[in-house]
mmCIF file of C-alpha atoms in Angstrom:
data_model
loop_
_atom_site.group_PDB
_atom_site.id
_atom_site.type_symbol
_atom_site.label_atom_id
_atom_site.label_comp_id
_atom_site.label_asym_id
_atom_site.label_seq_id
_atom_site.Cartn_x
_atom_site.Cartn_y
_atom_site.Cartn_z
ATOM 1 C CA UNK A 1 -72.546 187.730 -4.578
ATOM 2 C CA UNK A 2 -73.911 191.667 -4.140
ATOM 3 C CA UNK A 3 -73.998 193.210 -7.726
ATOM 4 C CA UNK A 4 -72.714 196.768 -8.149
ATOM 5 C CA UNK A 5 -72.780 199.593 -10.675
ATOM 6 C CA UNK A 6 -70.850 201.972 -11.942
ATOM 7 C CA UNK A 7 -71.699 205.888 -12.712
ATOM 8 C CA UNK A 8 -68.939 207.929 -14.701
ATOM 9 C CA UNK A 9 -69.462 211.464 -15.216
ATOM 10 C CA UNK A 10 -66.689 212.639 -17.787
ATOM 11 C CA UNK A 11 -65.804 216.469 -17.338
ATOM 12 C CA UNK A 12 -63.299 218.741 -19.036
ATOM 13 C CA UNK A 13 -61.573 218.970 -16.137
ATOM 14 C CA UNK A 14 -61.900 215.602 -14.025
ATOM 15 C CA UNK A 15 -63.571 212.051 -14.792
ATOM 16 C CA UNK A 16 -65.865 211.324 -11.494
ATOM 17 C CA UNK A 17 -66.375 208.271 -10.829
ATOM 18 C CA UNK A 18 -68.597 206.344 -8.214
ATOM 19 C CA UNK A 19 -69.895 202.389 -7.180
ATOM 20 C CA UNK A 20 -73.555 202.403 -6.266
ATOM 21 C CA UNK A 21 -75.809 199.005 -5.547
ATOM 22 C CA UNK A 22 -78.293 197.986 -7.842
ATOM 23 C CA UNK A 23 -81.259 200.339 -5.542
ATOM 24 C CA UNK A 24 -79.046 202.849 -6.114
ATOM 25 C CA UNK A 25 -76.906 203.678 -2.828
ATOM 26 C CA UNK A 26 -73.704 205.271 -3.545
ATOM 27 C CA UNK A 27 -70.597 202.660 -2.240
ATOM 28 C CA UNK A 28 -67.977 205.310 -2.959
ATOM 29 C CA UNK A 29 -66.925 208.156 -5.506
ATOM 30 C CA UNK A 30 -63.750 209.247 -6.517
ATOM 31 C CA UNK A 31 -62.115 211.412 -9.588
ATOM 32 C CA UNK A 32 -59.393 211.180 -11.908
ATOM 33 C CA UNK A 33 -57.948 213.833 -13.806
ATOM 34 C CA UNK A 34 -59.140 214.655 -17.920
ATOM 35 C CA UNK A 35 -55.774 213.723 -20.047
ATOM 36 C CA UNK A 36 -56.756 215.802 -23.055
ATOM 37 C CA UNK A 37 -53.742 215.326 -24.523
ATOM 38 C CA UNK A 38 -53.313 213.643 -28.075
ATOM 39 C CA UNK A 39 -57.227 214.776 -28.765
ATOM 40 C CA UNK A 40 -58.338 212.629 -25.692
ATOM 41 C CA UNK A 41 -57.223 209.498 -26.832
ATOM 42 C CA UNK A 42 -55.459 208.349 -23.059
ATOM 43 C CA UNK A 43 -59.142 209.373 -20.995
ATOM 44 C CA UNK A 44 -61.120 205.976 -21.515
ATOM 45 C CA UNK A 45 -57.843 203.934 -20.649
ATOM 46 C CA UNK A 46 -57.650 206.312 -17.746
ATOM 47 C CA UNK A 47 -61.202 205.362 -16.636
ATOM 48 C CA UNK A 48 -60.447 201.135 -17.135
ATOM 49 C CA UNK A 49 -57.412 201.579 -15.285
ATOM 50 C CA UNK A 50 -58.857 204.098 -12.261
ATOM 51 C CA UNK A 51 -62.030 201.454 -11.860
ATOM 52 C CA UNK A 52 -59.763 198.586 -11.615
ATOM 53 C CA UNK A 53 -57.619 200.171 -8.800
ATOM 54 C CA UNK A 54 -60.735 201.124 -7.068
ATOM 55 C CA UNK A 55 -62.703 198.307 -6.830
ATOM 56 C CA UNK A 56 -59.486 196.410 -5.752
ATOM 57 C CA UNK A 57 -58.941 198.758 -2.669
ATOM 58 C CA UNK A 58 -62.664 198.297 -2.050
ATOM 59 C CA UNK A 59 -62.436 194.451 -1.418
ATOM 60 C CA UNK A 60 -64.720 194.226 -4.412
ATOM 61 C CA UNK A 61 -64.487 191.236 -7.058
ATOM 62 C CA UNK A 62 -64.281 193.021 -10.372
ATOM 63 C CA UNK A 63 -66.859 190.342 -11.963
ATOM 64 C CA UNK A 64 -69.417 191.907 -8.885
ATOM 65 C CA UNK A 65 -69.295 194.786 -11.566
ATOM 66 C CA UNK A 66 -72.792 194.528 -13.691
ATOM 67 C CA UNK A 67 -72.403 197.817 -15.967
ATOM 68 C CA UNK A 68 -71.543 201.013 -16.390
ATOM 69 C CA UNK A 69 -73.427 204.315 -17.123
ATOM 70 C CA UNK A 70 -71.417 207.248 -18.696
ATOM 71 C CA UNK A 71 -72.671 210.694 -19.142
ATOM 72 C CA UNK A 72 -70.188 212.921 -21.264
ATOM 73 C CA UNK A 73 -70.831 216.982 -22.590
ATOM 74 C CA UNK A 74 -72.668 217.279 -26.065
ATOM 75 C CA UNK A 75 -75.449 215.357 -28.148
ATOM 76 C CA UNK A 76 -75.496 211.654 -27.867
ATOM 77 C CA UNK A 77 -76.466 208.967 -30.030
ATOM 78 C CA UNK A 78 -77.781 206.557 -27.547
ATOM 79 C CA UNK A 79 -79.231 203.641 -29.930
ATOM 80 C CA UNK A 80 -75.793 203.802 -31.458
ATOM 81 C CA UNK A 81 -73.889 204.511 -28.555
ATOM 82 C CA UNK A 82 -72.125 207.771 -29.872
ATOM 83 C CA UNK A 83 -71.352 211.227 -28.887
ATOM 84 C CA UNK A 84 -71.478 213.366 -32.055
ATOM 85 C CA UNK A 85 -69.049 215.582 -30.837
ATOM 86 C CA UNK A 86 -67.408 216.769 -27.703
ATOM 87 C CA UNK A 87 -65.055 219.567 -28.714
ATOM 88 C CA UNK A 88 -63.621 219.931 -24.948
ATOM 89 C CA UNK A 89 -62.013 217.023 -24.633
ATOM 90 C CA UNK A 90 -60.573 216.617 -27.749
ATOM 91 C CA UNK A 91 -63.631 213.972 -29.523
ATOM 92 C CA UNK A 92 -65.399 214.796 -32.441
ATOM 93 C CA UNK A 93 -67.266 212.802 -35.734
ATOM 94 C CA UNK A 94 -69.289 210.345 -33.889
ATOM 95 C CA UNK A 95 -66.789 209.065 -31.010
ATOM 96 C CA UNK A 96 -67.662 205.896 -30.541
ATOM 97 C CA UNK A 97 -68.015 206.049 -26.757
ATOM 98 C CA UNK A 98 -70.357 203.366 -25.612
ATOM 99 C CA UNK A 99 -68.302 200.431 -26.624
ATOM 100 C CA UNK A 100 -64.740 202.125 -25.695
ATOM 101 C CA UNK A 101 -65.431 201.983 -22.587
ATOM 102 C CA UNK A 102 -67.401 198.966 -22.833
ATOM 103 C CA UNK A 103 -64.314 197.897 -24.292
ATOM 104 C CA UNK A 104 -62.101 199.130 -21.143
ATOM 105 C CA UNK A 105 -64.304 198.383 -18.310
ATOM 106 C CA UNK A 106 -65.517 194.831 -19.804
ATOM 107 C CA UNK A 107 -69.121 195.043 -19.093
ATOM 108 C CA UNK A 108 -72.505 195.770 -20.677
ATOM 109 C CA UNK A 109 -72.560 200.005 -20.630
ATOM 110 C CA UNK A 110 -75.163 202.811 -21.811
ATOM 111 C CA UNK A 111 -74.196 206.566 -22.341
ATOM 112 C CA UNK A 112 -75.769 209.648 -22.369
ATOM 113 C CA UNK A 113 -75.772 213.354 -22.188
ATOM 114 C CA UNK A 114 -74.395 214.912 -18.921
ATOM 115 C CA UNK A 115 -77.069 217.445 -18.228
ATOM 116 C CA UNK A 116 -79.237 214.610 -19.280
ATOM 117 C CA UNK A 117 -77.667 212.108 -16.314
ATOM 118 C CA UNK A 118 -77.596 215.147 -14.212
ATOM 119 C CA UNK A 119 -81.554 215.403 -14.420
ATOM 120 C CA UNK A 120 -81.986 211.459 -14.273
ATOM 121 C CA UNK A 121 -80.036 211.412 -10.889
ATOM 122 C CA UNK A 122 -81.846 214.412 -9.170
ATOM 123 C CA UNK A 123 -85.049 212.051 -10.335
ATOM 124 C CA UNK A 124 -83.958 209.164 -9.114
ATOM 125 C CA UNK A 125 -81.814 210.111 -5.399
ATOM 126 C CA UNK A 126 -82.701 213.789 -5.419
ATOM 127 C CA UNK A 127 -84.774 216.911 -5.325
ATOM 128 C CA UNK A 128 -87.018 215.258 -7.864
ATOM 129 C CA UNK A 129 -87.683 211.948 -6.386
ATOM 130 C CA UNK A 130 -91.233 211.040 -6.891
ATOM 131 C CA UNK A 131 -91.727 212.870 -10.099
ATOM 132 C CA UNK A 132 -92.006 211.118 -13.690
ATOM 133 C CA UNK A 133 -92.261 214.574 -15.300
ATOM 134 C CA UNK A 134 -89.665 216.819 -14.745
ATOM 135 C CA UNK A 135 -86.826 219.838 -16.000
ATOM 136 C CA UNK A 136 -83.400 219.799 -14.435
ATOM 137 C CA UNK A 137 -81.403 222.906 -15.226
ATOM 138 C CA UNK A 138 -77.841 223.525 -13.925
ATOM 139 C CA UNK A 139 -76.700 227.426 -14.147
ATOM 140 C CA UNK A 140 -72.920 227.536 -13.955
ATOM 141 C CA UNK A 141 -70.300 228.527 -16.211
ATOM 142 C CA UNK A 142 -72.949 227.628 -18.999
ATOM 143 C CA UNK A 143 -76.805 226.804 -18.615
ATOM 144 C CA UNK A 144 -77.434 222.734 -19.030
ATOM 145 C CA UNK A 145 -80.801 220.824 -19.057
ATOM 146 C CA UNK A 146 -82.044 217.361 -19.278
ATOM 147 C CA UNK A 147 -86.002 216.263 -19.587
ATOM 148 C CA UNK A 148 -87.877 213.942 -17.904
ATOM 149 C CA UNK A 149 -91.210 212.584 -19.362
ATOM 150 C CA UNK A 150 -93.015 209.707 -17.996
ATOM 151 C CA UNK A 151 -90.047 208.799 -15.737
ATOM 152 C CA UNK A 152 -87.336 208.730 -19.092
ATOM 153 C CA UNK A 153 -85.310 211.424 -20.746
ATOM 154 C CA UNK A 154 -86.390 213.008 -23.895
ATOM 155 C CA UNK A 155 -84.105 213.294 -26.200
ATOM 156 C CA UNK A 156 -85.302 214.223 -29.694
ATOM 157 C CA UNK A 157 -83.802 213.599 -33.015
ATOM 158 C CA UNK A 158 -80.651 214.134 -33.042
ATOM 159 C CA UNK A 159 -79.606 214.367 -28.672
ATOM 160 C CA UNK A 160 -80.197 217.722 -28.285
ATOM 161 C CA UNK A 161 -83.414 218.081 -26.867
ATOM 162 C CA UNK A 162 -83.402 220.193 -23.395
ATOM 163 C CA UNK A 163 -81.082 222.482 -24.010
ATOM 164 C CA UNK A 164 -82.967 225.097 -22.586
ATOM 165 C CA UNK A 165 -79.648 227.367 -22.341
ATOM 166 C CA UNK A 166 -79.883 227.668 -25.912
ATOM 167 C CA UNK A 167 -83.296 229.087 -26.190
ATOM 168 C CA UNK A 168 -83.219 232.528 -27.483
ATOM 169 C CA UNK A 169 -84.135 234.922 -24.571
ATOM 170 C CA UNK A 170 -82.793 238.110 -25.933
ATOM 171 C CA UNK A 171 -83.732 238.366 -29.713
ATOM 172 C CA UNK A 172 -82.024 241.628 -30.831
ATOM 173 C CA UNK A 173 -78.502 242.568 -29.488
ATOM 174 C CA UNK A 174 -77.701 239.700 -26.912
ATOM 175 C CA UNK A 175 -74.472 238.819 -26.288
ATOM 176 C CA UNK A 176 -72.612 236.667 -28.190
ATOM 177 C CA UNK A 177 -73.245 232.924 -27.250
ATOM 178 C CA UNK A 178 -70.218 229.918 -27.294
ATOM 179 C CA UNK A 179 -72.558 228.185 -29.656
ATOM 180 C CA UNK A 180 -72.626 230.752 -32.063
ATOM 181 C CA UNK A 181 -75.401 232.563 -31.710
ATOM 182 C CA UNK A 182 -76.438 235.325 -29.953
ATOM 183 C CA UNK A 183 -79.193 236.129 -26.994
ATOM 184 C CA UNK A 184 -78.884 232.517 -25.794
ATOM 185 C CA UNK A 185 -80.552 232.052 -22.376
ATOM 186 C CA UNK A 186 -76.774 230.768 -21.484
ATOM 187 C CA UNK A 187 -75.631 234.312 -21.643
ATOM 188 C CA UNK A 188 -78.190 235.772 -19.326
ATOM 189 C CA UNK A 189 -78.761 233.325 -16.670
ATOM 190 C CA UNK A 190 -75.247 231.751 -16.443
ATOM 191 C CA UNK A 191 -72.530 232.923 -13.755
ATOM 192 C CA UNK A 192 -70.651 234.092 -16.901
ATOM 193 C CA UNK A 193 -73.518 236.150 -18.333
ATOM 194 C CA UNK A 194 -74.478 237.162 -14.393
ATOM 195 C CA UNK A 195 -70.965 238.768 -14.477
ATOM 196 C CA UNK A 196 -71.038 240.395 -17.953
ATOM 197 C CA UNK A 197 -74.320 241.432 -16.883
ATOM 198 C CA UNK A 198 -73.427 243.336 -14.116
ATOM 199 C CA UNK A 199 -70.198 244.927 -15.348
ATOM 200 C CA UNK A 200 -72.621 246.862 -18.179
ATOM 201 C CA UNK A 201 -74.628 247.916 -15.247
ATOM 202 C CA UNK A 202 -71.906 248.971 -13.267
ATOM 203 C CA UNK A 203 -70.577 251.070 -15.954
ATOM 204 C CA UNK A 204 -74.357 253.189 -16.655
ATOM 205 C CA UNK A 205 -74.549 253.266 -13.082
ATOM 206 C CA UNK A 206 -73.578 256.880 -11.957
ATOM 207 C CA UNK A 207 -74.317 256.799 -7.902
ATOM 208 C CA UNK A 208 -72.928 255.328 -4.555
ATOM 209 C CA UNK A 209 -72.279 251.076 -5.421
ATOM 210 C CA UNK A 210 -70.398 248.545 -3.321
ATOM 211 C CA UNK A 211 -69.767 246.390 -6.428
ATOM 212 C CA UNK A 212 -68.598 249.091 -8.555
ATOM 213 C CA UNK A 213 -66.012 250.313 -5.734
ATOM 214 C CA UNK A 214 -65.046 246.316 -5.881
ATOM 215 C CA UNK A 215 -64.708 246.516 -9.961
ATOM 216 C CA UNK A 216 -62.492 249.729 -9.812
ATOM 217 C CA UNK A 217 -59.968 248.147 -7.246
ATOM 218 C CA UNK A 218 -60.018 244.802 -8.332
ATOM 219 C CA UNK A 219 -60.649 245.358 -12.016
ATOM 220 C CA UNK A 220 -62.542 241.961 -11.471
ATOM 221 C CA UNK A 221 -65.602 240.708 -10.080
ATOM 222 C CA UNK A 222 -67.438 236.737 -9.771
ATOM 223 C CA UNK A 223 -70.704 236.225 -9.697
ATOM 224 C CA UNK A 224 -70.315 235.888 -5.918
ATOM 225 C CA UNK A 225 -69.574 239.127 -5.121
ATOM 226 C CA UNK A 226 -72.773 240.141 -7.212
ATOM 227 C CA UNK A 227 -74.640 237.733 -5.037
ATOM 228 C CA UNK A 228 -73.373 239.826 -1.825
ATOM 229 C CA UNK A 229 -73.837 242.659 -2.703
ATOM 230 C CA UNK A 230 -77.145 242.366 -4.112
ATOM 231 C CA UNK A 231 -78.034 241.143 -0.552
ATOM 232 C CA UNK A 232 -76.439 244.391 1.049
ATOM 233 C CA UNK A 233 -79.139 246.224 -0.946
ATOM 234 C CA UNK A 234 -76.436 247.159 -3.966
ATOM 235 C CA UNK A 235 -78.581 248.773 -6.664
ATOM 236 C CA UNK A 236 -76.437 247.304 -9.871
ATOM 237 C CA UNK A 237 -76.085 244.097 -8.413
ATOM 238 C CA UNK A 238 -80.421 243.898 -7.181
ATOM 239 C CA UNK A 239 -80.791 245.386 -10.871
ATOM 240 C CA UNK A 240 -78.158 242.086 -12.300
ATOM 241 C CA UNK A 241 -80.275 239.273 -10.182
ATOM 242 C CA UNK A 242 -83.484 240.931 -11.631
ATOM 243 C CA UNK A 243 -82.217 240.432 -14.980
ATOM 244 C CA UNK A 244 -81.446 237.289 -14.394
ATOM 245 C CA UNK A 245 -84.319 236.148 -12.605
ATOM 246 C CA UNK A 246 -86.611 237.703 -14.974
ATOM 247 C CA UNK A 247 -84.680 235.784 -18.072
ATOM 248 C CA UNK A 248 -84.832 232.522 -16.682
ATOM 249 C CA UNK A 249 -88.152 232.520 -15.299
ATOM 250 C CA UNK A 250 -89.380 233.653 -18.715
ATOM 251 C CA UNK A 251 -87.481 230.742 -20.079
ATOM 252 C CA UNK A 252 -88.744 228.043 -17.310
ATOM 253 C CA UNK A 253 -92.221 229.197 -17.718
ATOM 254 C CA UNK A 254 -92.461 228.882 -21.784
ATOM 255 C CA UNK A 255 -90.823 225.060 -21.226
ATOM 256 C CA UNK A 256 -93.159 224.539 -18.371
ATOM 257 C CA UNK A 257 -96.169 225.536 -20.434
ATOM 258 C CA UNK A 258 -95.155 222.940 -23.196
ATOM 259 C CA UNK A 259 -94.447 220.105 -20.796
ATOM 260 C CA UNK A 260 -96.480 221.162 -17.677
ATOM 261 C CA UNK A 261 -93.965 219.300 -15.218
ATOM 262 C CA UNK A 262 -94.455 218.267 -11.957
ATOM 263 C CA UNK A 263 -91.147 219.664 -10.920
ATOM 264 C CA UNK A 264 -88.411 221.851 -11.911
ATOM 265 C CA UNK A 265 -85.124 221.232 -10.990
ATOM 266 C CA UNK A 266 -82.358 224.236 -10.316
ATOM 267 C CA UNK A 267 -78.954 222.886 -9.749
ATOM 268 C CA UNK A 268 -75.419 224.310 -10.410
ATOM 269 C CA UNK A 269 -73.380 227.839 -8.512
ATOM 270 C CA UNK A 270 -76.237 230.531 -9.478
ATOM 271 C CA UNK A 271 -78.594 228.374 -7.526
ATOM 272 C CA UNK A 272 -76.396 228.187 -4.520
ATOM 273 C CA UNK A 273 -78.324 231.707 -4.234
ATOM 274 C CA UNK A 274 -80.901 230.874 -2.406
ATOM 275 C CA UNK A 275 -83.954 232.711 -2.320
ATOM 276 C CA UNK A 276 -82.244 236.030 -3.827
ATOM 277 C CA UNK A 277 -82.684 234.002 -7.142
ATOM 278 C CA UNK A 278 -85.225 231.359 -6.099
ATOM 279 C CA UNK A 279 -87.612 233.847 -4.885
ATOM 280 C CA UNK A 280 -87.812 236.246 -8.304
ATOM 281 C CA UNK A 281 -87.354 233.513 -10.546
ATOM 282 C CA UNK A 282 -90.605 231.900 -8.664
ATOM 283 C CA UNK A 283 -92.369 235.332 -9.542
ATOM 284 C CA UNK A 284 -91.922 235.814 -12.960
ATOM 285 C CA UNK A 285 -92.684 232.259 -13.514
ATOM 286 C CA UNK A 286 -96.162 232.613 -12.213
ATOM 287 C CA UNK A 287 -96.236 235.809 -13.743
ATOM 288 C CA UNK A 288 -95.593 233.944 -17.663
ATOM 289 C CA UNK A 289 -96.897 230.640 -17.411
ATOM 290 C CA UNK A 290 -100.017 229.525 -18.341
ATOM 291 C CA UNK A 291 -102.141 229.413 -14.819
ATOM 292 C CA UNK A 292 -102.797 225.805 -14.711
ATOM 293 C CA UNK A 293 -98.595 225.395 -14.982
ATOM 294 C CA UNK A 294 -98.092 227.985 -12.613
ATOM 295 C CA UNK A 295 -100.321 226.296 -9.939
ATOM 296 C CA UNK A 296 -99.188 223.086 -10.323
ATOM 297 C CA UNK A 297 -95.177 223.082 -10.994
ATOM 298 C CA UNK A 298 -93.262 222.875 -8.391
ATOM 299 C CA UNK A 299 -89.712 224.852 -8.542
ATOM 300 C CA UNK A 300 -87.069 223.473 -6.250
ATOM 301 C CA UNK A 301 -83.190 223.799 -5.689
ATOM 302 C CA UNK A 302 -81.181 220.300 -6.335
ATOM 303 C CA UNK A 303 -79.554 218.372 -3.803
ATOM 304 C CA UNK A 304 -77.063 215.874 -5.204
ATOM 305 C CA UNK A 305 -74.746 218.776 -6.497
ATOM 306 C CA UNK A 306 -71.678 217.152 -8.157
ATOM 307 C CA UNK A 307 -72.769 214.107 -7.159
ATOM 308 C CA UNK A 308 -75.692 214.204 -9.952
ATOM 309 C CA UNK A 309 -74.143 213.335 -12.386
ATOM 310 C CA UNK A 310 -72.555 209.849 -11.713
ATOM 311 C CA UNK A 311 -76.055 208.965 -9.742
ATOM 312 C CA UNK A 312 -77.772 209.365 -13.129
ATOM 313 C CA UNK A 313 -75.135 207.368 -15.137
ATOM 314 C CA UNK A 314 -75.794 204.661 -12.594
ATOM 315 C CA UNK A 315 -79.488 204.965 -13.338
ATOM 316 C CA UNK A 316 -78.317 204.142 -16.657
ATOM 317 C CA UNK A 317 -76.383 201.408 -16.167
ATOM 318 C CA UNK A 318 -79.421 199.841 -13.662
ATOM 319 C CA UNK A 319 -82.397 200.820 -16.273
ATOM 320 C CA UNK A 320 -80.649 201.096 -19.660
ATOM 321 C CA UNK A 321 -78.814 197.880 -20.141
#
């Protein structure tokens, strides 16, 4: 009998979920809504249930399941299989996550960090294929990264390690930060801080601007409309991207000095880009890191998309258990 896997990905909004085989070929993926109600007590149930129904439609014996990997927002506890905290969906003081859904599902699983499975899957079925040293760093709402040394995640002393969108990029007078602090990279380099960004520029901006026409009859803007206008040659929004760019390839170049990676993964909407980010961002990399980094680090746009995260939770549930 074939063996399977399973790769959950467990979002504030939606659960993904996905089958792979054991070398790591997705079988199918599907998602259930988040239940956050009653502090999240109803979303591992949800999962047991969903996986049940799914394999059944499949044609697949349930015992063909071998295990489960679970990636989930916030530090983890892997040796002890618990998320210290994960104030979205309602779980906090050490949720005991590995064996709930152990629990639910019946089988052997592993958790992790979801920036961390994120990175793991672009290594394993993605832009990073090949490389045992590598950074994977999603810019979307926030700014998420995972690791990679010597083909494993790093992840420090208490979970946290990677999360370069907490690294301070603006010192004095940054904007304030969901974390607490202020000046986080997550502020700059994020489609929320790309936004924010170019609304203060809008406002000192005193001649002829696309984007500002857009602000002052929409009273809104996305970090999409920055993107298009910056490629119409829209001086706020070119002077936004070079913020941005500048930011983040300060940021990539100070982690790629300490780690020296073979690769450097950009995933998430800002990325979506294309060279209007990829391009700069490539610049002032070279331009900060150390020469021997620059040279030899490779930066590349991911591939998987949403589909990262439940490849690395399968990685998990293959490697891990």
């Amino acid at each position: 009998m074939e063996r399977y896997v399973a790769g959950i990905d467990i979002g504030g909004t939606t659960v993904k979920m996905a089958v792979f085989t054991l070398e790591g070929d997705m079988v199918d993926k599907w998602e259930i809504p988040t239940d956050k109600t009653g502090g999240g007590e109803h979303i591992i149930r949800d999962i047991g249930a969903s996986m049940k129904k799914q394999l059944d439609s499949l044609g697949i014996p349930y015992e063909a399941l071998q295990s489960a990997g679970v990636g989930a927002p916030g530090p983890v506890d892997v040796e002890n299989g618990l998320l210290f905290e994960a104030v979205n969906l309602g779980w906090k003081d050490r949720y005991p996550l590995r064996d709930l859904v152990k629990d639910a599902l019946q089988i052997p699983t592993a958790i992790d960090n979801d920036a961390n499975c994120a990175a793991l899957g672009e290594m394993w079925k993605g832009a990073g294929k090949g490389a045992g040293d590598l950074i994977c760093i999603t810019l979307g709402t926030g700014v998420g990264g995972g690791i990679i040394v010597n083909g494993d995640i790093v992840h420090g002393a208490k979970g946290a390690a990677g999360e370069i969108g907490h690294m301070t990029a603006v010192p004095e007078g940054g904007y304030l930060c969901n974390c607490g602090k202020t000046g986080c990279l997550e502020t700059v380099a994020s489609a929320t801080g790309l936004v924010r960004m170019a609304m203060d520029n809008i406002k000192a901006w005193n001649g002829a601007s696309f984007l500002k026409e857009k602000v002052e009859k929409a009273g809104v803007i996305s970090a999409k409309d920055v993107f298009e206008a910056a490629s119409m040659g829209d001086e706020p929004a070119a002077s936004t991207i070079d913020q941005l760019a500048l930011q983040l390839g300060l940021a990539l170049a100070n982690a790629g000095s300490i780690l020296n990676p073979e690769k450097i993964v950009l995933g998430g909407g800002v990325s979506k880009a294309g060279d209007l980010v990829l391009s700069p961002v490539k610049q002032y990399f070279r331009k900060f890191a150390f020469k021997p980094v620059g040279e030899s680090t490779e930066i590349v746009v991911a591939e998987l998309e949403n589909d990262a995260g439940v490849t690395g939770a399968a990685w998990l549930a293959v490697n891990k258990i």
